[in-house]
Structure formats: C-alpha cells, structure tokens
Amino acid sequence: MRGAHPRVVLGLHRSRHERRLLTEALKLGVTSIDTSTNYLGFRSHTVLAREAGDLLPRFTVSTKVGYFPGPERVEHSLDPVLLYETVEHAARNLGREPDLVFLHNPEHSLRDAVDGGRVALAKACAALDDVTSKGLCGAWGVASWDPSPLVDLVDPTAPKPSVLMTRAGLLVGAKTLDAVEALAAAWDLDRSRMWGMSPFGGSTGDPVWDRIGPRVFLRDGDGFSRVQAVFRASYCLPRVGTVAVGTDDPAHLGELLDALAAEPDERTIHEYRALLRERLTGQPA
C-alpha cells in the first residue's frame, strides 16, 4: 500500500469488553475501537462506559445502528426517527458522542422493489446526516455485510456516507468485491475512507488457512506467519485503508500490527482477482 498507512481498528463484535484488552490496545498504539448498539446483547455501550469510561477519551469510537431488540427476536429497521433516537441513546450510554456512526447492514431491510428500497435508503442516510449535523456524532457511514443489493439503490441526490465498511479478505467473492467498488464510486469514496471487516472469515483457526499458502500474496513473505499474510492481504481485497479486527488476545493484536510492515504483491493480488472473476458464474459471493 504505497503512499498510505494502513490502520487497524479493534472490533468488539465477539469481545468480552474487558478493560485489560483496551489498556493493552493503547499500549500497542491502537487508538480506535468499533462496536455496535446490538453487540454484547445490546449492552456494549453501557459496559464500555462502566468498565473503561476513563479510557474512552483516548480512543476514536465508532458504533452502528440498525438492529433493535424486539419482543421475540432481534429486529432490523431503517426508520429515520428510530435511527435518530438510537444515536442519541448511544451518546448517552457511552458518556460521549461517537466519532463515527455506521448504518448497520441496511440491506437487511431493503428486500423490496428497487424504487421503495431507494427511498428507504435515502431517508435512512438523511437521518444519519441530520444527527451528524446536530453534533450527536462526528461523522456517519455505512457498514454492509452483503453490499450487492445496495448498488442499484443509491440515490445520487441523497446525503453520502463518509466511510464504507464491508467484508474484506481472501474469502470474499468476486460479486461482493465488485459491489464494494461500485458503491465506493457512487459515493465518491477513496481508499482512505474504506474499511474492511472479518478479514479471517470468522476465525484464524478455520481449516482453510492450513490448506493455502497466503504468503504468496506478500513480497518477501517468508518472515511472516500465515495469519499475518492473510491479514495483510485483506487490505487489498477490496482496497481499504482500515481493517476492523476482533480479538480478546493482545498478543494476537500485536501480531497483526506487525503484519502491516509487509508489502502486498500487487501482481499476485491482481491475478487472484482475475481468477475470482472467472469462477463467478454460479458461485456465491
């Protein structure tokens, strides 16, 4: 990633939200954390404030809105009023305004016809733009696990997110990669405002990582572990400037930070993308 400095954000998706982890992250130089209103059983914000409220000013904090506790199960909504109120609650529960709020998986509520989906997405974006303009958060973005349905729903007259976060890494299919690039173009987002998540597809212990040689994606990759190679390659699939990664192990976090010194092999990445496109027909994203 010549001319850029890749960033790591500590994601709290599966985290126990322990103070020790946040303290060690700061020692390692990680000063950004990413959570969501629905993490830790909808208790992430209050637990963070209780366990590490004095540490939070030393971090930039991003969170997400879109999922809500329902009477029988977790529900998703793009209702503008509900989104606005949830950001207000997030700031109150955290004890500070979040630096960044993501619209969380908007595709979950956008399975209707294109026109209706376009209107719903535009209204949700307007709500987060409004809450940002009123100072309840520093900026807003979109976090999407499956961005493909969003491509045809972007209204060029609606407010644009300042950040897009999507899946990243060697397990992301060609359809998803193409959708990410289309959204980035529609919202005029450069690499510095693109975030990746789930770089290991859920776990560094997945058997797939023992069956491939990910060091091939690095220049002079012999000095790095397979885990480090997988992580470093994730910044190129798609091209992102930041990756959010979850762990409760500070040693693992340190290992990933060391991987940033590696230089991706752009030619190999390009060839891999070409192979993914060739296999796209009939393949899942």
PDB file of N, CA and C in Angstrom, residues 141-242:
ATOM      1  N   GLY A 141     -21.405   6.678   8.376  1.00  0.00           N
ATOM      2  CA  GLY A 141     -21.029   5.822   7.266  1.00  0.00           C
ATOM      3  C   GLY A 141     -22.014   4.685   7.096  1.00  0.00           C
ATOM      4  N   VAL A 142     -21.665   3.745   6.248  1.00  0.00           N
ATOM      5  CA  VAL A 142     -22.480   2.551   6.002  1.00  0.00           C
ATOM      6  C   VAL A 142     -21.601   1.327   6.225  1.00  0.00           C
ATOM      7  N   ALA A 143     -22.092   0.373   7.006  1.00  0.00           N
ATOM      8  CA  ALA A 143     -21.428  -0.916   7.201  1.00  0.00           C
ATOM      9  C   ALA A 143     -22.339  -1.983   6.614  1.00  0.00           C
ATOM     10  N   SER A 144     -21.829  -2.729   5.643  1.00  0.00           N
ATOM     11  CA  SER A 144     -22.672  -3.691   4.930  1.00  0.00           C
ATOM     12  C   SER A 144     -21.979  -5.033   4.810  1.00  0.00           C
ATOM     13  N   TRP A 145     -22.664  -6.092   5.276  1.00  0.00           N
ATOM     14  CA  TRP A 145     -22.133  -7.442   5.137  1.00  0.00           C
ATOM     15  C   TRP A 145     -22.326  -7.952   3.710  1.00  0.00           C
ATOM     16  N   ASP A 146     -23.441  -7.595   3.106  1.00  0.00           N
ATOM     17  CA  ASP A 146     -23.757  -8.014   1.738  1.00  0.00           C
ATOM     18  C   ASP A 146     -24.118  -6.770   0.930  1.00  0.00           C
ATOM     19  N   PRO A 147     -23.133  -6.090   0.359  1.00  0.00           N
ATOM     20  CA  PRO A 147     -23.401  -4.803  -0.288  1.00  0.00           C
ATOM     21  C   PRO A 147     -24.055  -4.903  -1.663  1.00  0.00           C
ATOM     22  N   SER A 148     -24.130  -6.082  -2.235  1.00  0.00           N
ATOM     23  CA  SER A 148     -24.641  -6.211  -3.600  1.00  0.00           C
ATOM     24  C   SER A 148     -26.023  -5.589  -3.801  1.00  0.00           C
ATOM     25  N   PRO A 149     -26.992  -5.801  -2.873  1.00  0.00           N
ATOM     26  CA  PRO A 149     -28.322  -5.207  -3.094  1.00  0.00           C
ATOM     27  C   PRO A 149     -28.331  -3.682  -3.061  1.00  0.00           C
ATOM     28  N   LEU A 150     -27.284  -3.064  -2.518  1.00  0.00           N
ATOM     29  CA  LEU A 150     -27.289  -1.609  -2.360  1.00  0.00           C
ATOM     30  C   LEU A 150     -26.928  -0.872  -3.644  1.00  0.00           C
ATOM     31  N   VAL A 151     -26.238  -1.544  -4.542  1.00  0.00           N
ATOM     32  CA  VAL A 151     -25.675  -0.869  -5.713  1.00  0.00           C
ATOM     33  C   VAL A 151     -26.746  -0.151  -6.526  1.00  0.00           C
ATOM     34  N   ASP A 152     -27.888  -0.796  -6.739  1.00  0.00           N
ATOM     35  CA  ASP A 152     -28.953  -0.207  -7.555  1.00  0.00           C
ATOM     36  C   ASP A 152     -29.875   0.709  -6.753  1.00  0.00           C
ATOM     37  N   LEU A 153     -29.586   0.885  -5.461  1.00  0.00           N
ATOM     38  CA  LEU A 153     -30.475   1.670  -4.600  1.00  0.00           C
ATOM     39  C   LEU A 153     -29.898   3.030  -4.221  1.00  0.00           C
ATOM     40  N   VAL A 154     -28.714   3.339  -4.687  1.00  0.00           N
ATOM     41  CA  VAL A 154     -28.082   4.605  -4.330  1.00  0.00           C
ATOM     42  C   VAL A 154     -28.757   5.755  -5.066  1.00  0.00           C
ATOM     43  N   ASP A 155     -29.247   6.715  -4.297  1.00  0.00           N
ATOM     44  CA  ASP A 155     -29.856   7.922  -4.845  1.00  0.00           C
ATOM     45  C   ASP A 155     -28.774   9.003  -4.890  1.00  0.00           C
ATOM     46  N   PRO A 156     -28.379   9.456  -6.068  1.00  0.00           N
ATOM     47  CA  PRO A 156     -27.295  10.442  -6.160  1.00  0.00           C
ATOM     48  C   PRO A 156     -27.623  11.770  -5.504  1.00  0.00           C
ATOM     49  N   THR A 157     -28.915  12.014  -5.230  1.00  0.00           N
ATOM     50  CA  THR A 157     -29.293  13.278  -4.585  1.00  0.00           C
ATOM     51  C   THR A 157     -29.326  13.162  -3.061  1.00  0.00           C
ATOM     52  N   ALA A 158     -29.180  11.956  -2.517  1.00  0.00           N
ATOM     53  CA  ALA A 158     -29.228  11.745  -1.068  1.00  0.00           C
ATOM     54  C   ALA A 158     -27.860  12.028  -0.451  1.00  0.00           C
ATOM     55  N   PRO A 159     -27.818  12.319   0.852  1.00  0.00           N
ATOM     56  CA  PRO A 159     -26.521  12.505   1.521  1.00  0.00           C
ATOM     57  C   PRO A 159     -25.637  11.273   1.362  1.00  0.00           C
ATOM     58  N   LYS A 160     -24.332  11.501   1.255  1.00  0.00           N
ATOM     59  CA  LYS A 160     -23.386  10.412   1.040  1.00  0.00           C
ATOM     60  C   LYS A 160     -22.624  10.101   2.321  1.00  0.00           C
ATOM     61  N   PRO A 161     -22.393   8.816   2.581  1.00  0.00           N
ATOM     62  CA  PRO A 161     -21.610   8.449   3.765  1.00  0.00           C
ATOM     63  C   PRO A 161     -20.154   8.861   3.598  1.00  0.00           C
ATOM     64  N   SER A 162     -19.479   9.080   4.721  1.00  0.00           N
ATOM     65  CA  SER A 162     -18.060   9.436   4.663  1.00  0.00           C
ATOM     66  C   SER A 162     -17.171   8.210   4.747  1.00  0.00           C
ATOM     67  N   VAL A 163     -17.743   7.050   5.137  1.00  0.00           N
ATOM     68  CA  VAL A 163     -16.979   5.806   5.262  1.00  0.00           C
ATOM     69  C   VAL A 163     -17.869   4.651   4.826  1.00  0.00           C
ATOM     70  N   LEU A 164     -17.274   3.661   4.171  1.00  0.00           N
ATOM     71  CA  LEU A 164     -17.972   2.416   3.835  1.00  0.00           C
ATOM     72  C   LEU A 164     -17.175   1.257   4.405  1.00  0.00           C
ATOM     73  N   MET A 165     -17.825   0.413   5.195  1.00  0.00           N
ATOM     74  CA  MET A 165     -17.172  -0.766   5.769  1.00  0.00           C
ATOM     75  C   MET A 165     -17.856  -2.019   5.236  1.00  0.00           C
ATOM     76  N   THR A 166     -17.053  -2.947   4.709  1.00  0.00           N
ATOM     77  CA  THR A 166     -17.575  -4.192   4.159  1.00  0.00           C
ATOM     78  C   THR A 166     -16.625  -5.334   4.518  1.00  0.00           C
ATOM     79  N   ARG A 167     -17.048  -6.547   4.220  1.00  0.00           N
ATOM     80  CA  ARG A 167     -16.145  -7.689   4.386  1.00  0.00           C
ATOM     81  C   ARG A 167     -14.896  -7.501   3.537  1.00  0.00           C
ATOM     82  N   ALA A 168     -13.779  -8.024   4.029  1.00  0.00           N
ATOM     83  CA  ALA A 168     -12.522  -7.932   3.296  1.00  0.00           C
ATOM     84  C   ALA A 168     -11.736  -9.218   3.507  1.00  0.00           C
ATOM     85  N   GLY A 169     -10.890  -9.545   2.522  1.00  0.00           N
ATOM     86  CA  GLY A 169     -10.008 -10.682   2.694  1.00  0.00           C
ATOM     87  C   GLY A 169     -10.123 -11.721   1.600  1.00  0.00           C
ATOM     88  N   LEU A 170      -9.362 -12.779   1.762  1.00  0.00           N
ATOM     89  CA  LEU A 170      -9.230 -13.810   0.734  1.00  0.00           C
ATOM     90  C   LEU A 170     -10.482 -14.644   0.544  1.00  0.00           C
ATOM     91  N   LEU A 171     -11.425 -14.588   1.493  1.00  0.00           N
ATOM     92  CA  LEU A 171     -12.640 -15.386   1.368  1.00  0.00           C
ATOM     93  C   LEU A 171     -13.809 -14.600   0.773  1.00  0.00           C
ATOM     94  N   VAL A 172     -13.577 -13.356   0.399  1.00  0.00           N
ATOM     95  CA  VAL A 172     -14.637 -12.533  -0.186  1.00  0.00           C
ATOM     96  C   VAL A 172     -14.722 -12.821  -1.683  1.00  0.00           C
ATOM     97  N   GLY A 173     -15.927 -13.081  -2.159  1.00  0.00           N
ATOM     98  CA  GLY A 173     -16.131 -13.433  -3.557  1.00  0.00           C
ATOM     99  C   GLY A 173     -16.119 -12.255  -4.506  1.00  0.00           C
ATOM    100  N   ALA A 174     -16.033 -12.555  -5.789  1.00  0.00           N
ATOM    101  CA  ALA A 174     -15.928 -11.528  -6.823  1.00  0.00           C
ATOM    102  C   ALA A 174     -17.159 -10.621  -6.861  1.00  0.00           C
ATOM    103  N   LYS A 175     -18.337 -11.196  -6.652  1.00  0.00           N
ATOM    104  CA  LYS A 175     -19.561 -10.387  -6.695  1.00  0.00           C
ATOM    105  C   LYS A 175     -19.541  -9.314  -5.616  1.00  0.00           C
ATOM    106  N   THR A 176     -19.123  -9.689  -4.422  1.00  0.00           N
ATOM    107  CA  THR A 176     -19.063  -8.723  -3.331  1.00  0.00           C
ATOM    108  C   THR A 176     -17.995  -7.677  -3.589  1.00  0.00           C
ATOM    109  N   LEU A 177     -16.830  -8.098  -4.074  1.00  0.00           N
ATOM    110  CA  LEU A 177     -15.766  -7.145  -4.363  1.00  0.00           C
ATOM    111  C   LEU A 177     -16.211  -6.130  -5.412  1.00  0.00           C
ATOM    112  N   ASP A 178     -16.888  -6.590  -6.442  1.00  0.00           N
ATOM    113  CA  ASP A 178     -17.372  -5.676  -7.481  1.00  0.00           C
ATOM    114  C   ASP A 178     -18.415  -4.706  -6.920  1.00  0.00           C
ATOM    115  N   ALA A 179     -19.274  -5.215  -6.032  1.00  0.00           N
ATOM    116  CA  ALA A 179     -20.301  -4.353  -5.439  1.00  0.00           C
ATOM    117  C   ALA A 179     -19.669  -3.266  -4.572  1.00  0.00           C
ATOM    118  N   VAL A 180     -18.651  -3.631  -3.810  1.00  0.00           N
ATOM    119  CA  VAL A 180     -17.953  -2.660  -2.974  1.00  0.00           C
ATOM    120  C   VAL A 180     -17.364  -1.548  -3.833  1.00  0.00           C
ATOM    121  N   GLU A 181     -16.722  -1.927  -4.920  1.00  0.00           N
ATOM    122  CA  GLU A 181     -16.105  -0.937  -5.790  1.00  0.00           C
ATOM    123  C   GLU A 181     -17.155  -0.038  -6.441  1.00  0.00           C
ATOM    124  N   ALA A 182     -18.299  -0.607  -6.788  1.00  0.00           N
ATOM    125  CA  ALA A 182     -19.377   0.193  -7.382  1.00  0.00           C
ATOM    126  C   ALA A 182     -19.932   1.197  -6.380  1.00  0.00           C
ATOM    127  N   LEU A 183     -20.093   0.773  -5.122  1.00  0.00           N
ATOM    128  CA  LEU A 183     -20.588   1.682  -4.088  1.00  0.00           C
ATOM    129  C   LEU A 183     -19.575   2.784  -3.801  1.00  0.00           C
ATOM    130  N   ALA A 184     -18.306   2.411  -3.735  1.00  0.00           N
ATOM    131  CA  ALA A 184     -17.268   3.411  -3.487  1.00  0.00           C
ATOM    132  C   ALA A 184     -17.283   4.480  -4.580  1.00  0.00           C
ATOM    133  N   ALA A 185     -17.490   4.054  -5.812  1.00  0.00           N
ATOM    134  CA  ALA A 185     -17.548   5.014  -6.918  1.00  0.00           C
ATOM    135  C   ALA A 185     -18.798   5.883  -6.821  1.00  0.00           C
ATOM    136  N   ALA A 186     -19.936   5.271  -6.486  1.00  0.00           N
ATOM    137  CA  ALA A 186     -21.192   6.017  -6.396  1.00  0.00           C
ATOM    138  C   ALA A 186     -21.139   7.059  -5.283  1.00  0.00           C
ATOM    139  N   TRP A 187     -20.446   6.730  -4.195  1.00  0.00           N
ATOM    140  CA  TRP A 187     -20.364   7.645  -3.048  1.00  0.00           C
ATOM    141  C   TRP A 187     -19.068   8.446  -3.031  1.00  0.00           C
ATOM    142  N   ASP A 188     -18.260   8.293  -4.073  1.00  0.00           N
ATOM    143  CA  ASP A 188     -17.021   9.068  -4.217  1.00  0.00           C
ATOM    144  C   ASP A 188     -16.102   8.882  -3.007  1.00  0.00           C
ATOM    145  N   LEU A 189     -15.863   7.624  -2.668  1.00  0.00           N
ATOM    146  CA  LEU A 189     -15.015   7.301  -1.529  1.00  0.00           C
ATOM    147  C   LEU A 189     -13.681   6.748  -2.016  1.00  0.00           C
ATOM    148  N   ASP A 190     -12.585   7.342  -1.569  1.00  0.00           N
ATOM    149  CA  ASP A 190     -11.283   6.807  -1.923  1.00  0.00           C
ATOM    150  C   ASP A 190     -10.864   5.763  -0.892  1.00  0.00           C
ATOM    151  N   ARG A 191      -9.706   5.161  -1.106  1.00  0.00           N
ATOM    152  CA  ARG A 191      -9.261   4.041  -0.274  1.00  0.00           C
ATOM    153  C   ARG A 191      -9.151   4.431   1.200  1.00  0.00           C
ATOM    154  N   SER A 192      -8.785   5.670   1.467  1.00  0.00           N
ATOM    155  CA  SER A 192      -8.600   6.104   2.852  1.00  0.00           C
ATOM    156  C   SER A 192      -9.902   6.088   3.646  1.00  0.00           C
ATOM    157  N   ARG A 193     -11.033   6.080   2.931  1.00  0.00           N
ATOM    158  CA  ARG A 193     -12.332   6.082   3.614  1.00  0.00           C
ATOM    159  C   ARG A 193     -13.070   4.753   3.459  1.00  0.00           C
ATOM    160  N   MET A 194     -12.315   3.728   3.118  1.00  0.00           N
ATOM    161  CA  MET A 194     -12.859   2.374   3.001  1.00  0.00           C
ATOM    162  C   MET A 194     -12.338   1.521   4.148  1.00  0.00           C
ATOM    163  N   TRP A 195     -13.244   0.820   4.823  1.00  0.00           N
ATOM    164  CA  TRP A 195     -12.886  -0.067   5.927  1.00  0.00           C
ATOM    165  C   TRP A 195     -13.229  -1.507   5.564  1.00  0.00           C
ATOM    166  N   GLY A 196     -12.405  -2.426   6.026  1.00  0.00           N
ATOM    167  CA  GLY A 196     -12.698  -3.839   5.901  1.00  0.00           C
ATOM    168  C   GLY A 196     -13.022  -4.440   7.251  1.00  0.00           C
ATOM    169  N   MET A 197     -13.745  -5.562   7.236  1.00  0.00           N
ATOM    170  CA  MET A 197     -14.052  -6.290   8.471  1.00  0.00           C
ATOM    171  C   MET A 197     -14.010  -7.790   8.184  1.00  0.00           C
ATOM    172  N   SER A 198     -13.944  -8.571   9.244  1.00  0.00           N
ATOM    173  CA  SER A 198     -13.923 -10.032   9.161  1.00  0.00           C
ATOM    174  C   SER A 198     -12.845 -10.537   8.200  1.00  0.00           C
ATOM    175  N   PRO A 199     -11.584 -10.105   8.383  1.00  0.00           N
ATOM    176  CA  PRO A 199     -10.531 -10.482   7.432  1.00  0.00           C
ATOM    177  C   PRO A 199     -10.219 -11.974   7.404  1.00  0.00           C
ATOM    178  N   PHE A 200     -10.604 -12.705   8.470  1.00  0.00           N
ATOM    179  CA  PHE A 200     -10.350 -14.144   8.513  1.00  0.00           C
ATOM    180  C   PHE A 200     -11.616 -14.971   8.271  1.00  0.00           C
ATOM    181  N   GLY A 201     -12.677 -14.298   7.841  1.00  0.00           N
ATOM    182  CA  GLY A 201     -13.921 -15.008   7.583  1.00  0.00           C
ATOM    183  C   GLY A 201     -14.523 -15.610   8.838  1.00  0.00           C
ATOM    184  N   GLY A 202     -14.172 -15.079   9.987  1.00  0.00           N
ATOM    185  CA  GLY A 202     -14.745 -15.557  11.247  1.00  0.00           C
ATOM    186  C   GLY A 202     -13.730 -16.082  12.230  1.00  0.00           C
ATOM    187  N   SER A 203     -12.653 -16.742  11.747  1.00  0.00           N
ATOM    188  CA  SER A 203     -11.708 -17.353  12.689  1.00  0.00           C
ATOM    189  C   SER A 203     -10.360 -17.602  12.029  1.00  0.00           C
ATOM    190  N   THR A 204      -9.291 -17.313  12.786  1.00  0.00           N
ATOM    191  CA  THR A 204      -7.952 -17.651  12.304  1.00  0.00           C
ATOM    192  C   THR A 204      -7.713 -19.154  12.369  1.00  0.00           C
ATOM    193  N   GLY A 205      -8.582 -19.873  13.090  1.00  0.00           N
ATOM    194  CA  GLY A 205      -8.440 -21.318  13.211  1.00  0.00           C
ATOM    195  C   GLY A 205      -9.181 -22.110  12.152  1.00  0.00           C
ATOM    196  N   ASP A 206      -9.796 -21.412  11.185  1.00  0.00           N
ATOM    197  CA  ASP A 206     -10.509 -22.110  10.118  1.00  0.00           C
ATOM    198  C   ASP A 206      -9.538 -23.011   9.352  1.00  0.00           C
ATOM    199  N   PRO A 207      -9.923 -24.256   9.088  1.00  0.00           N
ATOM    200  CA  PRO A 207      -9.025 -25.182   8.370  1.00  0.00           C
ATOM    201  C   PRO A 207      -8.553 -24.670   7.018  1.00  0.00           C
ATOM    202  N   VAL A 208      -9.288 -23.735   6.418  1.00  0.00           N
ATOM    203  CA  VAL A 208      -8.897 -23.247   5.098  1.00  0.00           C
ATOM    204  C   VAL A 208      -7.511 -22.616   5.128  1.00  0.00           C
ATOM    205  N   TRP A 209      -7.154 -22.011   6.272  1.00  0.00           N
ATOM    206  CA  TRP A 209      -5.860 -21.324   6.339  1.00  0.00           C
ATOM    207  C   TRP A 209      -4.688 -22.300   6.397  1.00  0.00           C
ATOM    208  N   ASP A 210      -4.970 -23.550   6.727  1.00  0.00           N
ATOM    209  CA  ASP A 210      -3.928 -24.576   6.706  1.00  0.00           C
ATOM    210  C   ASP A 210      -3.770 -25.207   5.329  1.00  0.00           C
ATOM    211  N   ARG A 211      -4.732 -24.945   4.455  1.00  0.00           N
ATOM    212  CA  ARG A 211      -4.717 -25.581   3.133  1.00  0.00           C
ATOM    213  C   ARG A 211      -4.170 -24.671   2.036  1.00  0.00           C
ATOM    214  N   ILE A 212      -3.944 -23.405   2.371  1.00  0.00           N
ATOM    215  CA  ILE A 212      -3.437 -22.487   1.357  1.00  0.00           C
ATOM    216  C   ILE A 212      -2.110 -21.889   1.830  1.00  0.00           C
ATOM    217  N   GLY A 213      -1.394 -21.275   0.922  1.00  0.00           N
ATOM    218  CA  GLY A 213      -0.133 -20.610   1.247  1.00  0.00           C
ATOM    219  C   GLY A 213      -0.271 -19.114   1.080  1.00  0.00           C
ATOM    220  N   PRO A 214      -0.856 -18.411   2.040  1.00  0.00           N
ATOM    221  CA  PRO A 214      -1.167 -16.993   1.869  1.00  0.00           C
ATOM    222  C   PRO A 214       0.059 -16.089   1.753  1.00  0.00           C
ATOM    223  N   ARG A 215       1.243 -16.600   2.093  1.00  0.00           N
ATOM    224  CA  ARG A 215       2.436 -15.757   1.981  1.00  0.00           C
ATOM    225  C   ARG A 215       2.717 -15.359   0.526  1.00  0.00           C
ATOM    226  N   VAL A 216       2.127 -16.087  -0.414  1.00  0.00           N
ATOM    227  CA  VAL A 216       2.327 -15.760  -1.827  1.00  0.00           C
ATOM    228  C   VAL A 216       1.780 -14.373  -2.159  1.00  0.00           C
ATOM    229  N   PHE A 217       0.891 -13.856  -1.312  1.00  0.00           N
ATOM    230  CA  PHE A 217       0.309 -12.542  -1.551  1.00  0.00           C
ATOM    231  C   PHE A 217       1.183 -11.409  -1.030  1.00  0.00           C
ATOM    232  N   LEU A 218       2.343 -11.754  -0.467  1.00  0.00           N
ATOM    233  CA  LEU A 218       3.269 -10.745   0.048  1.00  0.00           C
ATOM    234  C   LEU A 218       4.580 -10.785  -0.723  1.00  0.00           C
ATOM    235  N   ARG A 219       5.222  -9.632  -0.824  1.00  0.00           N
ATOM    236  CA  ARG A 219       6.596  -9.591  -1.300  1.00  0.00           C
ATOM    237  C   ARG A 219       7.502  -9.986  -0.141  1.00  0.00           C
ATOM    238  N   ASP A 220       8.412 -10.892  -0.359  1.00  0.00           N
ATOM    239  CA  ASP A 220       9.310 -11.345   0.712  1.00  0.00           C
ATOM    240  C   ASP A 220       8.504 -11.751   1.943  1.00  0.00           C
ATOM    241  N   GLY A 221       7.548 -12.659   1.737  1.00  0.00           N
ATOM    242  CA  GLY A 221       6.638 -13.034   2.814  1.00  0.00           C
ATOM    243  C   GLY A 221       7.150 -14.084   3.774  1.00  0.00           C
ATOM    244  N   ASP A 222       8.370 -14.582   3.579  1.00  0.00           N
ATOM    245  CA  ASP A 222       8.862 -15.672   4.419  1.00  0.00           C
ATOM    246  C   ASP A 222       8.981 -15.283   5.889  1.00  0.00           C
ATOM    247  N   GLY A 223       9.151 -14.011   6.170  1.00  0.00           N
ATOM    248  CA  GLY A 223       9.311 -13.581   7.558  1.00  0.00           C
ATOM    249  C   GLY A 223       7.997 -13.378   8.294  1.00  0.00           C
ATOM    250  N   PHE A 224       6.885 -13.732   7.654  1.00  0.00           N
ATOM    251  CA  PHE A 224       5.586 -13.505   8.272  1.00  0.00           C
ATOM    252  C   PHE A 224       4.816 -14.816   8.384  1.00  0.00           C
ATOM    253  N   SER A 225       3.951 -14.901   9.390  1.00  0.00           N
ATOM    254  CA  SER A 225       3.142 -16.100   9.585  1.00  0.00           C
ATOM    255  C   SER A 225       1.997 -16.130   8.588  1.00  0.00           C
ATOM    256  N   ARG A 226       1.333 -17.290   8.503  1.00  0.00           N
ATOM    257  CA  ARG A 226       0.161 -17.390   7.624  1.00  0.00           C
ATOM    258  C   ARG A 226      -0.915 -16.404   8.045  1.00  0.00           C
ATOM    259  N   VAL A 227      -1.135 -16.300   9.346  1.00  0.00           N
ATOM    260  CA  VAL A 227      -2.148 -15.374   9.853  1.00  0.00           C
ATOM    261  C   VAL A 227      -1.807 -13.945   9.450  1.00  0.00           C
ATOM    262  N   GLN A 228      -0.547 -13.586   9.581  1.00  0.00           N
ATOM    263  CA  GLN A 228      -0.143 -12.233   9.199  1.00  0.00           C
ATOM    264  C   GLN A 228      -0.333 -11.993   7.702  1.00  0.00           C
ATOM    265  N   ALA A 229      -0.024 -13.001   6.900  1.00  0.00           N
ATOM    266  CA  ALA A 229      -0.179 -12.848   5.451  1.00  0.00           C
ATOM    267  C   ALA A 229      -1.646 -12.688   5.069  1.00  0.00           C
ATOM    268  N   VAL A 230      -2.503 -13.483   5.672  1.00  0.00           N
ATOM    269  CA  VAL A 230      -3.943 -13.370   5.403  1.00  0.00           C
ATOM    270  C   VAL A 230      -4.439 -11.977   5.773  1.00  0.00           C
ATOM    271  N   PHE A 231      -4.006 -11.497   6.927  1.00  0.00           N
ATOM    272  CA  PHE A 231      -4.455 -10.185   7.399  1.00  0.00           C
ATOM    273  C   PHE A 231      -3.965  -9.070   6.478  1.00  0.00           C
ATOM    274  N   ARG A 232      -2.698  -9.125   6.101  1.00  0.00           N
ATOM    275  CA  ARG A 232      -2.154  -8.049   5.262  1.00  0.00           C
ATOM    276  C   ARG A 232      -2.817  -8.036   3.886  1.00  0.00           C
ATOM    277  N   ALA A 233      -3.111  -9.219   3.352  1.00  0.00           N
ATOM    278  CA  ALA A 233      -3.760  -9.286   2.041  1.00  0.00           C
ATOM    279  C   ALA A 233      -5.174  -8.718   2.077  1.00  0.00           C
ATOM    280  N   SER A 234      -5.798  -8.720   3.249  1.00  0.00           N
ATOM    281  CA  SER A 234      -7.182  -8.255   3.349  1.00  0.00           C
ATOM    282  C   SER A 234      -7.317  -6.773   3.004  1.00  0.00           C
ATOM    283  N   TYR A 235      -6.236  -6.015   3.099  1.00  0.00           N
ATOM    284  CA  TYR A 235      -6.290  -4.592   2.750  1.00  0.00           C
ATOM    285  C   TYR A 235      -6.390  -4.374   1.238  1.00  0.00           C
ATOM    286  N   CYS A 236      -6.219  -5.456   0.470  1.00  0.00           N
ATOM    287  CA  CYS A 236      -6.252  -5.348  -0.992  1.00  0.00           C
ATOM    288  C   CYS A 236      -7.488  -5.990  -1.604  1.00  0.00           C
ATOM    289  N   LEU A 237      -8.321  -6.635  -0.791  1.00  0.00           N
ATOM    290  CA  LEU A 237      -9.487  -7.379  -1.291  1.00  0.00           C
ATOM    291  C   LEU A 237     -10.718  -7.048  -0.453  1.00  0.00           C
ATOM    292  N   PRO A 238     -11.427  -5.962  -0.716  1.00  0.00           N
ATOM    293  CA  PRO A 238     -11.148  -4.907  -1.686  1.00  0.00           C
ATOM    294  C   PRO A 238     -10.081  -3.949  -1.152  1.00  0.00           C
ATOM    295  N   ARG A 239      -9.799  -2.904  -1.868  1.00  0.00           N
ATOM    296  CA  ARG A 239      -8.770  -1.960  -1.429  1.00  0.00           C
ATOM    297  C   ARG A 239      -9.335  -1.060  -0.331  1.00  0.00           C
ATOM    298  N   VAL A 240      -8.817  -1.249   0.874  1.00  0.00           N
ATOM    299  CA  VAL A 240      -9.279  -0.481   2.027  1.00  0.00           C
ATOM    300  C   VAL A 240      -8.064   0.105   2.745  1.00  0.00           C
ATOM    301  N   GLY A 241      -8.304   1.168   3.492  1.00  0.00           N
ATOM    302  CA  GLY A 241      -7.234   1.780   4.264  1.00  0.00           C
ATOM    303  C   GLY A 241      -7.234   1.371   5.713  1.00  0.00           C
ATOM    304  N   THR A 242      -8.356   0.786   6.168  1.00  0.00           N
ATOM    305  CA  THR A 242      -8.533   0.407   7.567  1.00  0.00           C
ATOM    306  C   THR A 242      -9.185  -0.957   7.636  1.00  0.00           C
TER     307      THR A 242
END
